[in-house]
C-alpha cells in the first residue's frame, strides 16, 4: 500500500487464537478462564446509568487504581490502568524505545508472546532476540548481554508463555540490575494468578530498583478477557512517563466499574484459581499417562509434547478441532511437536482426554 509507513508494510500482524462464534466449541486455545467473572462484576455493570455514560470516565481510573493498590500493598501512584495488557505493552514501546537513528530497541527471549515483535515492528524499534535454554529457562548470560547493550525495554513473560515455567526472583533481579539506569524490565505477569510467586517484591523501595514494570491483566485470572482491562505496577516515575503517552480516556466507565469490582472480590478469584491449579495437575498427569511429555507449569495451560510414536502435533490439533475442541498449535521452531492446552472445567478436560484417546487409539485409562 502506497499510503502506509514502510515499517507497517513490512509488518506481519499479530495472529490471535481462533474465536469461533458457534458457542459449542470447547475453547482450550487462548487461555481464557473457564469460569465466569464474580457475580459482583455483573452487579457493578448493572449499576451503570445513562448519566454515567453521558459523562467522560475518570481519566486514570482512580477507583480501580486505589483498589488494586490496596490488594497489592502498593501506593496508587504505582498503578497504571489500561485497556487490557496489550495496551500497556504498546505504551511501553512508545515510551521506552527510541526508533530514531537505530536507538534503544527491545530485547526478548524466544519463544515468547508474539505480540512483542509486532509492537516493535509498529514502532520501528529494533529487536534483539535470545533463544531460551533447553527447558525454556532464561540463559544465565542474558543479564550480562543486556548490561552491554542499548536496550530500552527487556520483556520477560513470567510465568512463561508458552512453557508455563516460572523464573526466580533472583534471575529477574539480575536482569533489572543489568539494565538499571538505561532500560526498563517489563515482567509480563499475565498468568501470575496461577503461580506460586510474583515479582512484586522487586517494587519495594529496598530493592533499589527503579526500572521494573509488572504487567497484570484481568483477561486470564478474572474471567474477563472480553472486558479489555489490565494494569501496570511499577515505580511512580515509570507510571508518570506512561501516563503522558496514554489516550486521554483509555479505559471506559463500564470497564472501570467491572474491573474494580473484580479486583475487590479476591475471595471469588482465589476460589477459581485454586480449581484451575487443581485441575492443571490432573490434566498434566492424564496427558503424561497417555505418553505426552508435560513439564511443570505455573500457568492455566500446559505445553504438551505429543507422543513420538503417534500422529504429529498438527494432525492432533486438526483432529481435535474436527471434534469441536480447540487447542493451540504453533507452527514455529521448538513448538511444532507440542500443543498448548488451556486448563478447562473438569468436564471440558475429560472431553479433551476422551477425544485424545480416540485420536491416539490408546486404551481408555
Ligand atoms: C493474555 C496475555 C497478555 C495480555 O492480554 P490482554 O487480554 O491484552 O490483557 C499479555 N501477555 C501475555 C503473555 C498473555 O498471554
mmCIF file of C-alpha atoms and ligand atoms in Angstrom:
data_model
loop_
_atom_site.group_PDB
_atom_site.id
_atom_site.type_symbol
_atom_site.label_atom_id
_atom_site.label_comp_id
_atom_site.label_asym_id
_atom_site.label_seq_id
_atom_site.Cartn_x
_atom_site.Cartn_y
_atom_site.Cartn_z
ATOM 1 C CA UNK A 1 0.000 0.000 0.000
ATOM 2 C CA UNK A 2 1.363 3.352 -1.055
ATOM 3 C CA UNK A 3 -0.004 5.294 1.893
ATOM 4 C CA UNK A 4 1.386 3.466 4.885
ATOM 5 C CA UNK A 5 4.759 3.820 6.600
ATOM 6 C CA UNK A 6 7.372 1.336 5.326
ATOM 7 C CA UNK A 7 7.589 -0.424 8.686
ATOM 8 C CA UNK A 8 3.834 -1.095 8.517
ATOM 9 C CA UNK A 9 4.235 -2.542 5.010
ATOM 10 C CA UNK A 10 6.928 -4.845 6.375
ATOM 11 C CA UNK A 11 4.786 -5.888 9.350
ATOM 12 C CA UNK A 12 3.206 -9.314 9.872
ATOM 13 C CA UNK A 13 0.143 -8.634 12.007
ATOM 14 C CA UNK A 14 -0.443 -10.450 15.290
ATOM 15 C CA UNK A 15 -2.387 -13.691 14.866
ATOM 16 C CA UNK A 16 -4.659 -14.463 17.802
ATOM 17 C CA UNK A 17 -6.093 -17.886 18.612
ATOM 18 C CA UNK A 18 -9.311 -18.747 16.803
ATOM 19 C CA UNK A 19 -12.531 -17.360 18.285
ATOM 20 C CA UNK A 20 -15.416 -19.398 16.834
ATOM 21 C CA UNK A 21 -18.825 -17.776 17.167
ATOM 22 C CA UNK A 22 -20.798 -21.024 17.492
ATOM 23 C CA UNK A 23 -20.788 -21.200 21.320
ATOM 24 C CA UNK A 24 -20.438 -25.014 21.180
ATOM 25 C CA UNK A 25 -16.698 -25.314 20.637
ATOM 26 C CA UNK A 26 -14.668 -26.273 23.692
ATOM 27 C CA UNK A 27 -12.105 -23.468 23.697
ATOM 28 C CA UNK A 28 -8.816 -24.535 25.199
ATOM 29 C CA UNK A 29 -6.738 -22.395 22.850
ATOM 30 C CA UNK A 30 -6.488 -18.837 24.228
ATOM 31 C CA UNK A 31 -6.059 -19.321 27.981
ATOM 32 C CA UNK A 32 -9.348 -17.731 28.926
ATOM 33 C CA UNK A 33 -10.749 -18.728 32.307
ATOM 34 C CA UNK A 34 -13.335 -21.493 32.000
ATOM 35 C CA UNK A 35 -15.284 -19.736 34.755
ATOM 36 C CA UNK A 36 -17.409 -16.587 34.562
ATOM 37 C CA UNK A 37 -16.372 -13.445 36.434
ATOM 38 C CA UNK A 38 -17.524 -12.855 40.017
ATOM 39 C CA UNK A 39 -21.269 -12.090 40.367
ATOM 40 C CA UNK A 40 -20.284 -8.690 41.818
ATOM 41 C CA UNK A 41 -18.750 -7.781 38.457
ATOM 42 C CA UNK A 42 -22.090 -8.217 36.706
ATOM 43 C CA UNK A 43 -23.800 -6.304 39.527
ATOM 44 C CA UNK A 44 -21.347 -3.429 39.076
ATOM 45 C CA UNK A 45 -22.049 -3.317 35.342
ATOM 46 C CA UNK A 46 -25.788 -3.261 36.089
ATOM 47 C CA UNK A 47 -25.361 -0.065 38.130
ATOM 48 C CA UNK A 48 -24.181 1.871 35.065
ATOM 49 C CA UNK A 49 -26.738 4.509 34.185
ATOM 50 C CA UNK A 50 -27.378 6.777 31.208
ATOM 51 C CA UNK A 51 -25.986 9.578 33.316
ATOM 52 C CA UNK A 52 -22.682 7.801 33.933
ATOM 53 C CA UNK A 53 -22.394 7.028 30.217
ATOM 54 C CA UNK A 54 -23.134 10.641 29.283
ATOM 55 C CA UNK A 55 -20.050 11.857 31.128
ATOM 56 C CA UNK A 56 -16.377 11.149 30.437
ATOM 57 C CA UNK A 57 -14.939 8.484 32.718
ATOM 58 C CA UNK A 58 -12.361 9.178 35.460
ATOM 59 C CA UNK A 59 -9.249 9.640 33.267
ATOM 60 C CA UNK A 60 -6.832 7.464 35.253
ATOM 61 C CA UNK A 61 -9.384 5.008 36.668
ATOM 62 C CA UNK A 62 -8.804 6.321 40.193
ATOM 63 C CA UNK A 63 -11.284 3.918 41.830
ATOM 64 C CA UNK A 64 -9.710 0.880 40.245
ATOM 65 C CA UNK A 65 -6.182 2.069 40.990
ATOM 66 C CA UNK A 66 -6.974 2.600 44.666
ATOM 67 C CA UNK A 67 -8.469 -0.897 44.876
ATOM 68 C CA UNK A 68 -5.537 -2.529 43.064
ATOM 69 C CA UNK A 69 -3.028 -0.644 45.220
ATOM 70 C CA UNK A 70 -4.747 -1.961 48.334
ATOM 71 C CA UNK A 71 -4.781 -5.540 47.059
ATOM 72 C CA UNK A 72 -1.073 -5.437 46.197
ATOM 73 C CA UNK A 73 0.123 -3.381 49.177
ATOM 74 C CA UNK A 74 1.310 -0.524 46.959
ATOM 75 C CA UNK A 75 0.533 3.153 46.543
ATOM 76 C CA UNK A 76 -1.958 4.222 43.850
ATOM 77 C CA UNK A 77 0.884 6.176 42.211
ATOM 78 C CA UNK A 78 2.436 2.785 41.402
ATOM 79 C CA UNK A 79 -0.623 1.581 39.462
ATOM 80 C CA UNK A 80 -1.476 2.379 35.838
ATOM 81 C CA UNK A 81 -4.782 1.225 34.306
ATOM 82 C CA UNK A 82 -5.001 0.218 30.653
ATOM 83 C CA UNK A 83 -7.324 -1.123 28.005
ATOM 84 C CA UNK A 84 -6.048 -4.652 28.803
ATOM 85 C CA UNK A 85 -2.465 -5.820 28.963
ATOM 86 C CA UNK A 86 -1.854 -5.321 25.275
ATOM 87 C CA UNK A 87 -2.354 -1.549 25.554
ATOM 88 C CA UNK A 88 0.207 -1.412 28.340
ATOM 89 C CA UNK A 89 2.704 -3.261 26.139
ATOM 90 C CA UNK A 90 2.094 -0.829 23.307
ATOM 91 C CA UNK A 91 2.609 2.160 25.601
ATOM 92 C CA UNK A 92 5.799 0.670 26.988
ATOM 93 C CA UNK A 93 7.146 0.510 23.428
ATOM 94 C CA UNK A 94 6.040 4.079 22.738
ATOM 95 C CA UNK A 95 7.562 5.484 25.890
ATOM 96 C CA UNK A 96 10.750 3.494 26.469
ATOM 97 C CA UNK A 97 12.087 2.734 22.986
ATOM 98 C CA UNK A 98 13.611 5.176 20.545
ATOM 99 C CA UNK A 99 13.392 4.190 16.879
ATOM 100 C CA UNK A 100 15.277 7.228 15.659
ATOM 101 C CA UNK A 101 18.809 6.646 14.428
ATOM 102 C CA UNK A 102 18.742 2.994 15.424
ATOM 103 C CA UNK A 103 18.361 3.947 19.081
ATOM 104 C CA UNK A 104 17.091 1.945 22.031
ATOM 105 C CA UNK A 105 15.130 -1.116 20.939
ATOM 106 C CA UNK A 106 13.722 -4.132 22.740
ATOM 107 C CA UNK A 107 15.204 -7.398 23.950
ATOM 108 C CA UNK A 108 13.221 -10.625 24.098
ATOM 109 C CA UNK A 109 13.893 -14.287 24.699
ATOM 110 C CA UNK A 110 12.387 -16.778 22.280
ATOM 111 C CA UNK A 111 9.921 -18.351 22.081
ATOM 112 C CA UNK A 112 7.780 -15.694 23.751
ATOM 113 C CA UNK A 113 4.498 -13.777 23.397
ATOM 114 C CA UNK A 114 4.494 -12.990 19.676
ATOM 115 C CA UNK A 115 2.874 -9.582 20.159
ATOM 116 C CA UNK A 116 6.190 -8.081 21.366
ATOM 117 C CA UNK A 117 7.717 -8.377 17.901
ATOM 118 C CA UNK A 118 4.592 -6.982 16.258
ATOM 119 C CA UNK A 119 4.579 -3.950 18.556
ATOM 120 C CA UNK A 120 8.274 -3.400 17.884
ATOM 121 C CA UNK A 121 7.517 -3.531 14.161
ATOM 122 C CA UNK A 122 4.748 -0.951 14.541
ATOM 123 C CA UNK A 123 7.105 1.370 16.396
ATOM 124 C CA UNK A 124 10.123 0.719 14.190
ATOM 125 C CA UNK A 125 12.047 -0.434 17.256
ATOM 126 C CA UNK A 126 14.871 -2.937 16.791
ATOM 127 C CA UNK A 127 14.517 -6.411 18.321
ATOM 128 C CA UNK A 128 17.343 -8.395 19.889
ATOM 129 C CA UNK A 129 16.172 -11.974 20.386
ATOM 130 C CA UNK A 130 17.973 -14.563 22.510
ATOM 131 C CA UNK A 131 16.947 -18.233 22.401
ATOM 132 C CA UNK A 132 15.799 -19.689 25.697
ATOM 133 C CA UNK A 133 17.722 -22.677 27.062
ATOM 134 C CA UNK A 134 16.652 -26.273 26.685
ATOM 135 C CA UNK A 135 13.922 -26.195 29.335
ATOM 136 C CA UNK A 136 12.747 -22.738 28.235
ATOM 137 C CA UNK A 137 14.749 -21.115 31.011
ATOM 138 C CA UNK A 138 16.452 -17.739 30.587
ATOM 139 C CA UNK A 139 20.141 -18.226 29.745
ATOM 140 C CA UNK A 140 22.340 -17.173 32.654
ATOM 141 C CA UNK A 141 24.324 -14.956 30.270
ATOM 142 C CA UNK A 142 21.333 -12.836 29.273
ATOM 143 C CA UNK A 143 21.788 -10.267 32.039
ATOM 144 C CA UNK A 144 25.440 -9.756 31.081
ATOM 145 C CA UNK A 145 24.488 -9.358 27.417
ATOM 146 C CA UNK A 146 21.888 -6.759 28.342
ATOM 147 C CA UNK A 147 24.361 -4.872 30.530
ATOM 148 C CA UNK A 148 26.448 -4.025 27.494
ATOM 149 C CA UNK A 149 23.559 -3.254 25.156
ATOM 150 C CA UNK A 150 21.423 -0.310 24.118
ATOM 151 C CA UNK A 151 18.109 -1.839 25.127
ATOM 152 C CA UNK A 152 15.146 0.363 26.083
ATOM 153 C CA UNK A 153 12.929 -2.487 27.275
ATOM 154 C CA UNK A 154 13.538 -6.161 28.006
ATOM 155 C CA UNK A 155 10.412 -8.334 28.027
ATOM 156 C CA UNK A 156 10.107 -11.388 30.252
ATOM 157 C CA UNK A 157 6.884 -13.380 30.488
ATOM 158 C CA UNK A 158 6.819 -14.889 33.966
ATOM 159 C CA UNK A 159 5.441 -17.451 34.403
ATOM 160 C CA UNK A 160 6.486 -18.046 30.827
ATOM 161 C CA UNK A 161 4.194 -18.490 27.859
ATOM 162 C CA UNK A 162 4.074 -20.893 26.132
ATOM 163 C CA UNK A 163 6.002 -23.181 28.514
ATOM 164 C CA UNK A 164 4.472 -22.332 31.899
ATOM 165 C CA UNK A 165 7.899 -22.141 33.550
ATOM 166 C CA UNK A 166 8.484 -19.745 36.470
ATOM 167 C CA UNK A 167 11.800 -17.874 36.723
ATOM 168 C CA UNK A 168 13.202 -16.998 40.141
ATOM 169 C CA UNK A 169 13.176 -13.535 41.672
ATOM 170 C CA UNK A 170 16.971 -13.600 41.674
ATOM 171 C CA UNK A 171 17.093 -14.097 37.912
ATOM 172 C CA UNK A 172 14.680 -11.206 37.391
ATOM 173 C CA UNK A 173 16.572 -9.009 39.827
ATOM 174 C CA UNK A 174 19.825 -9.703 37.961
ATOM 175 C CA UNK A 175 18.255 -8.642 34.660
ATOM 176 C CA UNK A 176 16.792 -5.467 36.152
ATOM 177 C CA UNK A 177 20.126 -4.574 37.737
ATOM 178 C CA UNK A 178 21.911 -5.095 34.422
ATOM 179 C CA UNK A 179 19.513 -2.634 32.761
ATOM 180 C CA UNK A 180 19.252 -0.085 35.570
ATOM 181 C CA UNK A 181 19.951 3.467 34.500
ATOM 182 C CA UNK A 182 19.374 2.677 30.804
ATOM 183 C CA UNK A 183 16.459 0.339 30.241
ATOM 184 C CA UNK A 184 13.235 -0.982 31.733
ATOM 185 C CA UNK A 185 12.455 -4.603 32.592
ATOM 186 C CA UNK A 186 8.837 -5.428 31.734
ATOM 187 C CA UNK A 187 7.747 -8.528 33.613
ATOM 188 C CA UNK A 188 4.619 -9.815 31.930
ATOM 189 C CA UNK A 189 2.632 -11.471 34.702
ATOM 190 C CA UNK A 190 -0.433 -12.293 32.604
ATOM 191 C CA UNK A 191 -0.511 -15.752 34.257
ATOM 192 C CA UNK A 192 0.751 -14.939 37.747
ATOM 193 C CA UNK A 193 -2.617 -15.695 39.356
ATOM 194 C CA UNK A 194 -1.846 -19.388 38.869
ATOM 195 C CA UNK A 195 1.764 -19.178 40.075
ATOM 196 C CA UNK A 196 3.415 -19.614 43.461
ATOM 197 C CA UNK A 197 5.164 -16.281 43.406
ATOM 198 C CA UNK A 198 5.080 -12.843 41.806
ATOM 199 C CA UNK A 199 7.769 -10.239 41.140
ATOM 200 C CA UNK A 200 6.049 -7.694 43.405
ATOM 201 C CA UNK A 201 8.961 -7.762 45.936
ATOM 202 C CA UNK A 202 11.104 -6.092 43.234
ATOM 203 C CA UNK A 203 8.909 -2.989 43.554
ATOM 204 C CA UNK A 204 9.676 -2.319 47.217
ATOM 205 C CA UNK A 205 11.977 0.652 47.877
ATOM 206 C CA UNK A 206 14.658 -1.558 49.495
ATOM 207 C CA UNK A 207 15.054 -3.475 46.210
ATOM 208 C CA UNK A 208 16.919 -0.403 44.974
ATOM 209 C CA UNK A 209 15.333 -0.823 41.538
ATOM 210 C CA UNK A 210 13.533 1.962 39.687
ATOM 211 C CA UNK A 211 13.213 0.229 36.311
ATOM 212 C CA UNK A 212 10.812 -2.667 36.866
ATOM 213 C CA UNK A 213 7.305 -2.665 35.426
ATOM 214 C CA UNK A 214 4.915 -5.532 36.056
ATOM 215 C CA UNK A 215 2.033 -6.250 33.690
ATOM 216 C CA UNK A 216 -1.213 -7.639 35.059
ATOM 217 C CA UNK A 217 -4.429 -8.411 33.229
ATOM 218 C CA UNK A 218 -7.979 -9.331 34.190
ATOM 219 C CA UNK A 219 -8.254 -11.398 30.994
ATOM 220 C CA UNK A 220 -6.947 -14.687 32.343
ATOM 221 C CA UNK A 221 -7.366 -14.912 36.106
ATOM 222 C CA UNK A 222 -10.593 -12.931 36.464
ATOM 223 C CA UNK A 223 -12.613 -14.382 33.585
ATOM 224 C CA UNK A 224 -12.741 -11.001 31.849
ATOM 225 C CA UNK A 225 -10.945 -11.337 28.507
ATOM 226 C CA UNK A 226 -13.943 -9.698 26.836
ATOM 227 C CA UNK A 227 -13.794 -6.625 29.091
ATOM 228 C CA UNK A 228 -10.318 -5.494 27.991
ATOM 229 C CA UNK A 229 -8.806 -4.333 31.262
ATOM 230 C CA UNK A 230 -5.255 -4.622 32.526
ATOM 231 C CA UNK A 231 -2.776 -2.662 34.569
ATOM 232 C CA UNK A 232 0.855 -1.943 35.171
ATOM 233 C CA UNK A 233 2.649 -1.827 38.520
ATOM 234 C CA UNK A 234 5.941 -0.028 38.947
ATOM 235 C CA UNK A 235 7.977 2.882 40.217
ATOM 236 C CA UNK A 236 5.900 6.121 40.302
ATOM 237 C CA UNK A 237 8.310 7.751 37.827
ATOM 238 C CA UNK A 238 7.723 4.992 35.274
ATOM 239 C CA UNK A 239 3.972 5.297 35.798
ATOM 240 C CA UNK A 240 4.192 9.078 35.299
ATOM 241 C CA UNK A 241 6.047 8.561 31.996
ATOM 242 C CA UNK A 242 3.401 6.132 30.748
ATOM 243 C CA UNK A 243 0.674 8.499 31.868
ATOM 244 C CA UNK A 244 1.935 11.195 29.491
ATOM 245 C CA UNK A 245 1.551 8.918 26.468
ATOM 246 C CA UNK A 246 -1.862 7.316 27.069
ATOM 247 C CA UNK A 247 -5.125 8.186 25.335
ATOM 248 C CA UNK A 248 -6.972 10.874 27.287
ATOM 249 C CA UNK A 249 -9.584 8.340 28.419
ATOM 250 C CA UNK A 250 -8.018 4.957 27.789
ATOM 251 C CA UNK A 251 -10.397 2.906 29.929
ATOM 252 C CA UNK A 252 -14.156 3.355 29.804
ATOM 253 C CA UNK A 253 -16.622 3.786 32.627
ATOM 254 C CA UNK A 254 -18.162 0.300 32.279
ATOM 255 C CA UNK A 255 -14.779 -1.415 32.254
ATOM 256 C CA UNK A 256 -13.602 0.618 35.248
ATOM 257 C CA UNK A 257 -16.642 -0.351 37.320
ATOM 258 C CA UNK A 258 -16.339 -4.022 36.380
ATOM 259 C CA UNK A 259 -12.581 -4.140 36.924
ATOM 260 C CA UNK A 260 -12.816 -2.508 40.341
ATOM 261 C CA UNK A 261 -15.478 -4.988 41.429
ATOM 262 C CA UNK A 262 -13.376 -7.871 40.100
ATOM 263 C CA UNK A 263 -10.184 -6.918 41.900
ATOM 264 C CA UNK A 264 -12.023 -6.178 45.139
ATOM 265 C CA UNK A 265 -13.504 -9.680 45.143
ATOM 266 C CA UNK A 266 -10.272 -11.557 45.793
ATOM 267 C CA UNK A 267 -12.159 -14.387 47.522
ATOM 268 C CA UNK A 268 -14.095 -15.228 44.368
ATOM 269 C CA UNK A 269 -10.994 -15.017 42.194
ATOM 270 C CA UNK A 270 -8.890 -17.171 44.514
ATOM 271 C CA UNK A 271 -11.520 -19.879 44.611
ATOM 272 C CA UNK A 272 -11.427 -20.151 40.814
ATOM 273 C CA UNK A 273 -7.606 -20.036 40.665
ATOM 274 C CA UNK A 274 -7.426 -22.953 43.081
ATOM 275 C CA UNK A 275 -9.842 -25.011 40.964
ATOM 276 C CA UNK A 276 -7.705 -24.367 37.896
ATOM 277 C CA UNK A 277 -4.482 -25.209 39.741
ATOM 278 C CA UNK A 278 -6.066 -28.451 40.989
ATOM 279 C CA UNK A 279 -7.303 -29.434 37.523
ATOM 280 C CA UNK A 280 -3.996 -28.456 35.924
ATOM 281 C CA UNK A 281 -2.273 -31.209 37.897
ATOM 282 C CA UNK A 282 -4.968 -33.736 36.911
ATOM 283 C CA UNK A 283 -4.680 -32.770 33.240
ATOM 284 C CA UNK A 284 -0.891 -32.941 33.379
ATOM 285 C CA UNK A 285 -0.969 -36.434 34.894
ATOM 286 C CA UNK A 286 -3.614 -37.668 32.469
ATOM 287 C CA UNK A 287 -1.609 -36.410 29.485
ATOM 288 C CA UNK A 288 1.571 -37.980 30.854
ATOM 289 C CA UNK A 289 -0.286 -41.285 31.239
ATOM 290 C CA UNK A 290 -1.027 -41.062 27.503
ATOM 291 C CA UNK A 291 2.621 -40.609 26.562
ATOM 292 C CA UNK A 292 2.786 -36.810 26.336
ATOM 293 C CA UNK A 293 5.776 -35.045 27.879
ATOM 294 C CA UNK A 294 4.382 -32.281 30.081
ATOM 295 C CA UNK A 295 6.720 -30.068 32.096
ATOM 296 C CA UNK A 296 5.640 -28.444 35.348
ATOM 297 C CA UNK A 297 3.585 -25.331 34.697
ATOM 298 C CA UNK A 298 2.659 -22.340 36.850
ATOM 299 C CA UNK A 299 0.008 -21.041 34.454
ATOM 300 C CA UNK A 300 -3.518 -22.030 33.396
ATOM 301 C CA UNK A 301 -2.197 -24.061 30.474
ATOM 302 C CA UNK A 302 0.137 -26.945 29.752
ATOM 303 C CA UNK A 303 2.636 -27.245 26.929
ATOM 304 C CA UNK A 304 2.489 -30.902 25.951
ATOM 305 C CA UNK A 305 4.936 -32.629 23.603
ATOM 306 C CA UNK A 306 2.956 -35.246 21.706
ATOM 307 C CA UNK A 307 3.939 -38.935 21.970
ATOM 308 C CA UNK A 308 6.673 -39.654 19.399
ATOM 309 C CA UNK A 309 5.087 -42.824 18.026
ATOM 310 C CA UNK A 310 1.654 -41.457 17.112
ATOM 311 C CA UNK A 311 0.285 -38.703 14.873
ATOM 312 C CA UNK A 312 2.161 -35.383 14.861
ATOM 313 C CA UNK A 313 1.038 -32.322 16.818
ATOM 314 C CA UNK A 314 -0.508 -30.568 13.856
ATOM 315 C CA UNK A 315 -2.712 -33.511 12.955
ATOM 316 C CA UNK A 316 -3.795 -33.992 16.565
ATOM 317 C CA UNK A 317 -4.693 -30.301 16.628
ATOM 318 C CA UNK A 318 -6.708 -30.759 13.393
ATOM 319 C CA UNK A 319 -8.470 -33.867 14.675
ATOM 320 C CA UNK A 320 -9.380 -32.164 17.954
ATOM 321 C CA UNK A 321 -10.717 -29.208 16.000
ATOM 322 C CA UNK A 322 -12.871 -31.536 13.916
ATOM 323 C CA UNK A 323 -14.176 -32.921 17.220
ATOM 324 C CA UNK A 324 -15.145 -29.405 18.363
ATOM 325 C CA UNK A 325 -12.153 -28.860 20.672
ATOM 326 C CA UNK A 326 -9.699 -26.058 20.021
ATOM 327 C CA UNK A 327 -6.161 -26.151 21.390
ATOM 328 C CA UNK A 328 -3.197 -24.060 20.243
ATOM 329 C CA UNK A 329 -0.681 -25.300 17.712
ATOM 330 C CA UNK A 330 2.327 -23.083 16.911
ATOM 331 C CA UNK A 331 3.975 -23.685 13.537
ATOM 332 C CA UNK A 332 7.244 -22.423 14.977
ATOM 333 C CA UNK A 333 10.722 -23.669 15.847
ATOM 334 C CA UNK A 334 10.804 -25.738 19.045
ATOM 335 C CA UNK A 335 6.997 -25.815 19.235
ATOM 336 C CA UNK A 336 5.997 -27.920 16.201
ATOM 337 C CA UNK A 337 5.863 -31.131 18.240
ATOM 338 C CA UNK A 338 3.807 -29.548 21.002
ATOM 339 C CA UNK A 339 0.265 -28.443 21.815
ATOM 340 C CA UNK A 340 -0.584 -25.671 24.242
ATOM 341 C CA UNK A 341 -3.730 -26.636 26.058
ATOM 342 C CA UNK A 342 -5.668 -24.319 28.368
ATOM 343 C CA UNK A 343 -6.950 -25.927 31.563
ATOM 344 C CA UNK A 344 -10.737 -26.031 31.268
ATOM 345 C CA UNK A 345 -13.502 -27.162 33.588
ATOM 346 C CA UNK A 346 -13.231 -30.801 34.758
ATOM 347 C CA UNK A 347 -15.879 -31.715 32.190
ATOM 348 C CA UNK A 348 -14.039 -29.953 29.340
ATOM 349 C CA UNK A 349 -10.750 -31.573 30.316
ATOM 350 C CA UNK A 350 -12.378 -35.004 30.344
ATOM 351 C CA UNK A 351 -13.943 -34.410 26.931
ATOM 352 C CA UNK A 352 -10.499 -33.452 25.636
ATOM 353 C CA UNK A 353 -8.913 -36.584 27.101
ATOM 354 C CA UNK A 354 -11.622 -38.830 25.641
ATOM 355 C CA UNK A 355 -11.087 -37.235 22.220
ATOM 356 C CA UNK A 356 -7.331 -37.733 22.535
ATOM 357 C CA UNK A 357 -7.912 -41.391 23.365
ATOM 358 C CA UNK A 358 -9.881 -41.800 20.143
ATOM 359 C CA UNK A 359 -7.274 -39.897 18.134
ATOM 360 C CA UNK A 360 -4.303 -41.754 19.600
ATOM 361 C CA UNK A 361 -6.232 -45.047 19.596
ATOM 362 C CA UNK A 362 -4.917 -45.832 23.045
ATOM 363 C CA UNK A 363 -6.720 -47.875 25.658
ATOM 364 C CA UNK A 364 -9.053 -45.848 27.819
ATOM 365 C CA UNK A 365 -7.233 -45.128 31.063
HETATM 366 C C1 LIG B 1 -3.005 -12.721 27.550
HETATM 367 C C2 LIG B 1 -1.655 -12.133 27.620
HETATM 368 C C3 LIG B 1 -1.425 -10.761 27.798
HETATM 369 C C4 LIG B 1 -2.463 -9.697 27.898
HETATM 370 O O1 LIG B 1 -3.665 -9.976 27.349
HETATM 371 P P1 LIG B 1 -4.812 -8.870 27.422
HETATM 372 O O2 LIG B 1 -6.032 -9.654 27.117
HETATM 373 O O3 LIG B 1 -4.493 -7.850 26.378
HETATM 374 O O4 LIG B 1 -4.805 -8.301 28.782
HETATM 375 C C5 LIG B 1 -0.125 -10.326 27.914
HETATM 376 N N1 LIG B 1 0.898 -11.180 27.837
HETATM 377 C C6 LIG B 1 0.732 -12.488 27.661
HETATM 378 C C7 LIG B 1 1.915 -13.374 27.611
HETATM 379 C C8 LIG B 1 -0.554 -13.013 27.534
HETATM 380 O O5 LIG B 1 -0.719 -14.318 27.348
#
